[in-house]
Short mmCIF file of C-alpha atoms in Angstrom, two decimals:
data_model
loop_
_atom_site.label_atom_id
_atom_site.label_comp_id
_atom_site.label_asym_id
_atom_site.label_seq_id
_atom_site.Cartn_x
_atom_site.Cartn_y
_atom_site.Cartn_z
CA MET T 1 -103.23 39.29 120.18
CA LYS T 2 -101.06 41.80 118.42
CA LYS T 3 -98.14 43.26 120.31
CA ARG T 4 -99.52 46.82 119.93
CA THR T 5 -102.86 45.76 121.41
CA ARG T 6 -101.17 44.06 124.35
CA ILE T 7 -99.13 47.19 125.04
CA PHE T 8 -102.29 49.36 124.88
CA LEU T 9 -104.15 47.09 127.30
CA SER T 10 -101.20 47.00 129.69
CA VAL T 11 -100.98 50.79 129.72
CA PHE T 12 -104.76 51.12 130.15
CA ILE T 13 -104.82 48.69 133.09
CA ALA T 14 -101.87 50.48 134.70
CA ILE T 15 -103.67 53.83 134.42
CA VAL T 16 -106.87 52.40 135.91
CA LEU T 17 -104.92 50.90 138.80
CA ILE T 18 -103.08 54.16 139.47
CA LEU T 19 -106.32 56.16 139.41
CA GLY T 20 -108.02 53.60 141.62
CA ILE T 21 -105.23 53.58 144.18
CA GLY T 22 -105.04 57.38 144.12
CA SER T 23 -108.80 57.76 144.62
CA TYR T 24 -108.80 55.27 147.47
CA ALA T 25 -105.91 57.05 149.16
CA TYR T 26 -107.70 60.40 148.78
CA VAL T 27 -111.02 59.33 150.29
CA SER T 28 -109.30 57.29 153.01
CA ASP T 29 -107.40 60.34 154.24
CA TYR T 30 -109.92 62.33 156.25
CA TYR T 31 -110.36 64.03 159.61
CA HIS T 32 -111.80 61.75 162.28
CA ALA T 33 -114.18 62.72 165.06
CA ASP T 34 -112.29 63.21 168.31
CA ASP T 35 -113.15 62.05 171.82
CA THR T 36 -115.24 65.16 172.48
CA ALA T 37 -117.50 64.28 169.56
CA LYS T 38 -117.74 60.67 170.64
CA GLN T 39 -118.70 61.70 174.16
CA ALA T 40 -121.42 63.97 172.81
CA LEU T 41 -123.01 60.93 171.15
CA VAL T 42 -123.13 58.72 174.22
CA SER T 43 -124.11 61.28 176.87
CA GLN T 44 -127.83 61.49 176.13
CA THR T 45 -130.40 63.10 178.40
CA ASP T 46 -134.18 63.09 178.61
CA GLN T 47 -134.12 66.56 177.04
CA ILE T 48 -131.96 65.60 174.02
CA GLN T 49 -132.22 62.29 172.16
CA VAL T 50 -129.62 61.20 169.60
CA GLU T 51 -130.87 58.75 166.98
CA LEU T 52 -129.06 57.29 163.96
CA ASP T 53 -131.44 56.62 161.07
CA GLY T 54 -129.54 55.35 158.04
CA ASN T 55 -127.17 58.14 156.99
CA VAL T 56 -128.75 60.75 159.23
CA MET T 57 -127.99 61.37 162.87
CA TRP T 58 -130.87 63.19 164.55
CA PHE T 59 -130.49 65.40 167.61
CA ILE T 60 -134.01 65.73 168.97
CA PRO T 61 -134.93 68.19 171.73
CA GLU T 62 -137.95 67.63 173.91
CA HIS T 63 -139.81 70.59 172.41
CA PRO T 64 -138.31 71.48 168.99
CA GLU T 65 -139.05 74.97 167.72
CA ALA T 66 -137.27 74.65 164.37
CA GLY T 67 -135.28 72.17 162.30
CA LEU T 68 -131.78 72.31 160.82
CA ILE T 69 -130.36 69.99 158.16
CA PHE T 70 -126.58 70.11 158.35
CA TYR T 71 -123.97 69.09 155.74
CA PRO T 72 -120.49 68.35 157.18
CA GLY T 73 -117.24 69.83 155.88
CA GLY T 74 -115.24 68.11 153.16
CA LYS T 75 -113.19 65.09 154.26
CA VAL T 76 -114.47 65.39 157.82
CA GLU T 77 -116.22 62.51 159.59
CA PHE T 78 -119.82 63.64 160.02
CA SER T 79 -120.00 62.69 163.70
CA ALA T 80 -117.33 65.34 164.40
CA TYR T 81 -120.17 67.86 164.39
CA ALA T 82 -122.08 66.10 167.19
CA PRO T 83 -121.09 68.67 169.86
CA LEU T 84 -122.33 71.56 167.71
CA MET T 85 -125.56 69.76 166.81
CA LYS T 86 -126.16 68.89 170.44
CA ALA T 87 -125.56 72.50 171.48
CA CYS T 88 -128.13 73.62 168.90
CA ALA T 89 -130.60 70.98 170.08
CA LYS T 90 -130.28 72.35 173.62
CA GLU T 91 -131.48 75.64 172.15
CA GLY T 92 -134.62 73.95 170.79
CA ILE T 93 -133.39 73.30 167.25
CA GLN T 94 -133.84 69.74 166.00
CA CYS T 95 -130.79 68.84 163.90
CA ALA T 96 -130.30 66.33 161.11
CA LEU T 97 -126.58 65.68 160.68
CA VAL T 98 -126.05 63.97 157.33
CA ARG T 99 -123.34 61.38 156.64
CA MET T 100 -121.91 61.93 153.15
CA PRO T 101 -120.35 59.32 150.85
CA ALA T 102 -116.57 59.43 151.19
CA ASN T 103 -117.09 62.38 153.57
CA LEU T 104 -117.76 64.68 150.62
CA ALA T 105 -121.08 66.53 150.40
CA VAL T 106 -120.50 67.14 146.71
CA LEU T 107 -121.13 63.40 146.13
CA ASP T 108 -124.67 63.63 147.53
CA PRO T 109 -125.95 67.21 147.22
CA ASN T 110 -129.57 66.05 147.50
CA ALA T 111 -129.06 64.30 150.85
CA ALA T 112 -131.67 66.62 152.40
CA ASP T 113 -134.46 65.18 150.25
CA GLY T 114 -137.37 63.96 152.34
CA LEU T 115 -135.92 64.81 155.76
CA GLU T 116 -138.39 67.58 156.56
CA ALA T 117 -141.33 65.31 155.80
CA MET T 118 -140.23 62.97 158.58
CA TYR T 119 -141.15 65.63 161.15
CA PRO T 120 -144.13 67.55 159.72
CA GLN T 121 -144.86 69.11 163.11
CA ILE T 122 -141.78 71.30 162.65
CA LYS T 123 -142.83 74.23 160.49
CA ASP T 124 -139.61 76.24 160.15
CA TRP T 125 -136.65 74.46 158.56
CA TYR T 126 -133.14 75.66 157.85
CA ILE T 127 -130.30 74.09 155.92
CA GLY T 128 -126.61 74.75 156.38
CA GLY T 129 -123.17 73.32 156.68
CA HIS T 130 -119.51 73.84 157.31
CA SER T 131 -116.99 74.74 154.60
CA LEU T 132 -117.65 72.61 151.48
CA GLY T 133 -120.78 71.28 153.18
CA GLY T 134 -122.08 74.82 153.55
CA ALA T 135 -121.52 75.59 149.87
CA ILE T 136 -123.36 72.43 148.82
CA ALA T 137 -126.19 73.12 151.29
CA ALA T 138 -126.56 76.62 149.84
CA SER T 139 -126.75 75.19 146.32
CA TYR T 140 -129.47 72.79 147.46
CA ALA T 141 -131.37 75.66 149.09
CA ALA T 142 -131.24 77.65 145.85
CA GLY T 143 -133.26 74.92 144.15
CA HIS T 144 -135.62 74.36 147.10
CA ALA T 145 -136.07 77.89 148.40
CA ASP T 146 -139.74 77.37 149.21
CA GLU T 147 -138.89 74.56 151.64
CA PHE T 148 -136.64 76.54 153.98
CA LYS T 149 -136.76 79.60 156.16
CA GLY T 150 -133.06 80.25 155.80
CA VAL T 151 -129.49 79.10 155.20
CA ILE T 152 -126.69 78.86 157.76
CA LEU T 153 -123.12 79.05 156.46
CA LEU T 154 -120.19 78.21 158.71
CA ALA T 155 -116.91 79.30 157.11
CA ALA T 156 -118.63 78.86 153.75
CA TYR T 157 -120.03 80.80 150.82
CA SER T 158 -122.77 80.30 148.27
CA THR T 159 -121.88 79.79 144.62
CA LYS T 160 -125.59 79.96 143.76
CA ASN T 161 -127.66 83.14 143.78
CA LEU T 162 -129.86 83.35 146.88
CA SER T 163 -130.42 87.10 146.67
CA ASP T 164 -133.66 86.80 144.70
CA THR T 165 -135.26 84.33 147.13
CA ASP T 166 -137.06 84.87 150.44
CA LEU T 167 -134.33 82.92 152.24
CA ARG T 168 -132.54 84.64 155.08
CA VAL T 169 -128.84 83.84 155.53
CA LEU T 170 -126.57 83.62 158.55
CA SER T 171 -122.84 83.55 157.78
CA ILE T 172 -120.35 82.81 160.57
CA TYR T 173 -116.58 82.45 160.40
CA GLY T 174 -113.64 82.77 162.77
CA SER T 175 -111.22 85.69 162.76
CA GLU T 176 -108.27 83.26 162.70
CA ASP T 177 -109.61 81.07 159.87
CA GLY T 178 -106.73 80.05 157.63
CA VAL T 179 -108.70 77.71 155.37
CA LEU T 180 -111.62 79.81 154.15
CA ASN T 181 -110.77 81.44 150.82
CA ARG T 182 -111.53 85.08 151.66
CA GLU T 183 -111.21 86.21 148.05
CA THR T 184 -113.87 83.74 146.94
CA TYR T 185 -115.97 84.57 150.00
CA GLU T 186 -115.99 88.25 149.05
CA LYS T 187 -116.58 87.50 145.37
CA ASP T 188 -119.64 85.38 146.13
CA ARG T 189 -121.04 87.80 148.69
CA SER T 190 -123.26 89.19 145.91
CA ASN T 191 -125.09 85.83 145.85
CA LEU T 192 -126.42 86.49 149.35
CA PRO T 193 -129.39 88.67 150.35
CA THR T 194 -128.56 92.25 151.32
CA ASP T 195 -129.85 91.61 154.85
CA THR T 196 -127.53 88.64 155.43
CA THR T 197 -126.40 88.38 159.05
CA GLU T 198 -122.61 88.07 159.21
CA ILE T 199 -120.82 87.19 162.43
CA VAL T 200 -117.07 86.96 162.89
CA LEU T 201 -116.11 84.92 165.94
CA ASP T 202 -113.23 86.76 167.56
CA GLY T 203 -110.42 84.25 168.08
CA GLY T 204 -112.18 81.39 166.29
CA ASN T 205 -110.75 79.40 163.40
CA HIS T 206 -111.96 76.99 160.70
CA SER T 207 -111.51 73.66 162.45
CA GLN T 208 -113.33 74.35 165.70
CA PHE T 209 -116.82 74.34 164.22
CA GLY T 210 -116.34 70.59 164.39
CA SER T 211 -114.45 68.36 166.81
CA TYR T 212 -111.79 66.71 164.68
CA GLY T 213 -108.53 68.39 165.62
CA HIS T 214 -106.52 71.04 163.80
CA GLN T 215 -107.07 71.19 160.04
CA LYS T 216 -104.05 71.61 157.79
CA GLY T 217 -103.50 75.24 156.85
CA ASP T 218 -105.79 76.61 159.54
CA GLY T 219 -104.88 79.44 161.87
CA GLU T 220 -104.39 78.99 165.60
CA ALA T 221 -107.57 79.70 167.54
CA VAL T 222 -107.43 82.02 170.54
CA ILE T 223 -110.67 80.67 172.03
CA SER T 224 -111.31 77.04 172.95
CA ASP T 225 -113.25 74.64 170.76
CA SER T 226 -116.07 74.50 173.33
CA GLN T 227 -116.29 78.30 173.32
CA GLN T 228 -116.47 78.44 169.53
CA ILE T 229 -119.14 75.76 169.41
CA GLN T 230 -121.25 77.46 172.08
CA GLN T 231 -120.90 80.89 170.47
CA THR T 232 -121.94 79.37 167.15
CA ALA T 233 -124.96 77.63 168.68
CA ASP T 234 -125.97 80.87 170.41
CA ALA T 235 -125.72 82.78 167.13
CA ILE T 236 -127.79 80.17 165.31
CA GLN T 237 -130.45 80.20 168.03
CA ALA T 238 -130.65 84.02 167.97
CA PHE T 239 -130.93 84.00 164.17
CA VAL T 240 -133.65 81.33 164.17
CA SER T 241 -135.55 83.10 166.96
CA ASP T 242 -135.41 86.39 165.08
CA GLN T 243 -136.73 84.79 161.90
CA THR T 244 -139.57 83.15 163.84
CA LYS T 245 -140.76 86.57 164.95
CA LYS T 246 -140.97 87.83 161.36
#
């Protein structure tokens, strides 16, 4: 083997190793579900059942009135959203919390495929997510607008145009959110229907939609995580109930 070829192969292998190690370090560094989330998974009742089916964790109320497919935030363990999903289930909304590869919804944007068909008795379905998960969920909804009643964005925005669909949109974020890019949020507001429902949680931040601790760069919340989760669940229930009447 010529010396030049050996040098080329050595450099190539070194680059591959560096990229591999860097990628592994990136995906291995994520926010873990805290004890509150873990407790929400084990404290089941007759009214709410929690079932893990492959990469989907279902939160099933006794009498579901609507369904919600939920994409978790980027680099956040999906089970961190168990308290929020459980709170929504208590309001009669059956939730499908999707586990994403490497905790990144962008790696499986079509994770919602086929989930509605598993529960055909539920007529009204919504899709949503937190942060990056919300953006990816909105993109999925744009290509499957006839399958959903609406989109729920938690500290997220839609990069796809939903304004020319029949989808209704609920957008919620906290007043102390230090992670959400407000400039991009405002820029992409034109992608949402004119009758979008926007709610700003007074004292809420970015991290407390899930139960995974304080996210880097986020603002300090003035309300507790349980308050933010309950206020969010109440807002989602009111939005879903209002759409059911229409």
